[in-house]
XYZ file of C-alpha atoms in Angstrom:
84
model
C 14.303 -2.916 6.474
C 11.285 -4.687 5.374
C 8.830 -4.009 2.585
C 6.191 -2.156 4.877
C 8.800 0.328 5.778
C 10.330 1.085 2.588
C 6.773 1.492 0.999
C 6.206 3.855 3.903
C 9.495 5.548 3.231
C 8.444 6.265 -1.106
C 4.931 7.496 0.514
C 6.706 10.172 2.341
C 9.031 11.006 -0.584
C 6.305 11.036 -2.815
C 4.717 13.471 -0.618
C 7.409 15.254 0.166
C 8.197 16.489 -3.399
C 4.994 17.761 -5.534
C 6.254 20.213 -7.496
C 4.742 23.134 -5.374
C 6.080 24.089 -2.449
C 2.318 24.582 -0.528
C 1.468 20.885 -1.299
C 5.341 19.765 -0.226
C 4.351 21.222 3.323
C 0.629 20.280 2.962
C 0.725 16.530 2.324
C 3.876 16.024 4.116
C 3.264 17.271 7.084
C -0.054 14.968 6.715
C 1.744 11.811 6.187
C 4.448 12.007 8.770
C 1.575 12.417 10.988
C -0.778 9.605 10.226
C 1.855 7.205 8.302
C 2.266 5.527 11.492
C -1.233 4.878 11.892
C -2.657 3.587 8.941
C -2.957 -0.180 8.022
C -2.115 -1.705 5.010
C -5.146 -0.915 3.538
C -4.864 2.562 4.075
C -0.984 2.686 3.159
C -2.882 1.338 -0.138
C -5.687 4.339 -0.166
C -2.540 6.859 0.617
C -0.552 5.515 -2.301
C -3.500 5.853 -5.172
C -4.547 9.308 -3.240
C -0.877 10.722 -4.047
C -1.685 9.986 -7.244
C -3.797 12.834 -7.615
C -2.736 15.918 -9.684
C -1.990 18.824 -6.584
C -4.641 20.814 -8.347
C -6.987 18.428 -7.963
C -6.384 18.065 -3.805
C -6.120 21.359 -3.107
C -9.803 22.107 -5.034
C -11.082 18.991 -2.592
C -8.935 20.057 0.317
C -9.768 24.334 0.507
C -13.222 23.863 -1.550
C -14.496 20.865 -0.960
C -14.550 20.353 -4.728
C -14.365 16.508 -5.435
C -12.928 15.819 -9.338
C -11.658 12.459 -10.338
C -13.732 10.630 -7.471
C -11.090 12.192 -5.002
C -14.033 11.792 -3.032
C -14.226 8.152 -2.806
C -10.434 7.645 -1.586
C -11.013 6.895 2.131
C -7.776 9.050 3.040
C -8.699 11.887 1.370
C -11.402 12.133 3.547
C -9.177 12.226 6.341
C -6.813 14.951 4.143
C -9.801 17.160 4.401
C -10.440 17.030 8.187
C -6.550 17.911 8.757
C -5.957 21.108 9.669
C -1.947 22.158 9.685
């Protein structure tokens, strides 16, 4: 396994396991579908955008509140034109 796919591997972990079980099915039902697409870059914008508290993404994702400059991640752009 190289490094690509074991960073791609703790991105889905890390998504898969939030703490709430809404975000669990939010954000990893949103990497499994785009983790495949992205380029390193974004692999790069998905790891600081998990970094976000959930409270924090959910506010940008249902409200379109942007805290933290959430707002200037260029995934979480794409987070909030998902629809599950």
């Amino acid at each position: 396994m190289n490094e690509l796919e074991i960073f791609k591997k703790k991105l889905i972990y890390r998504s898969n396991y939030r703490g709430s079980k809404e975000m669990d099915i939010l954000l990893s039902e949103f990497v499994r579908k785009h983790i495949n697409k992205f380029n390193k870059a974004q692999l790069n914008e998905l790891d600081k955008f998990l970094d976000f508290e959930d409270g924090i993404i959910l506010n940008y994702y249902h409200h379109g509140i942007a805290e933290k400059n959430i707002d200037k991640n260029k995934v979480s752009k794409i987070f909030k034109n998902y629809f599950v």
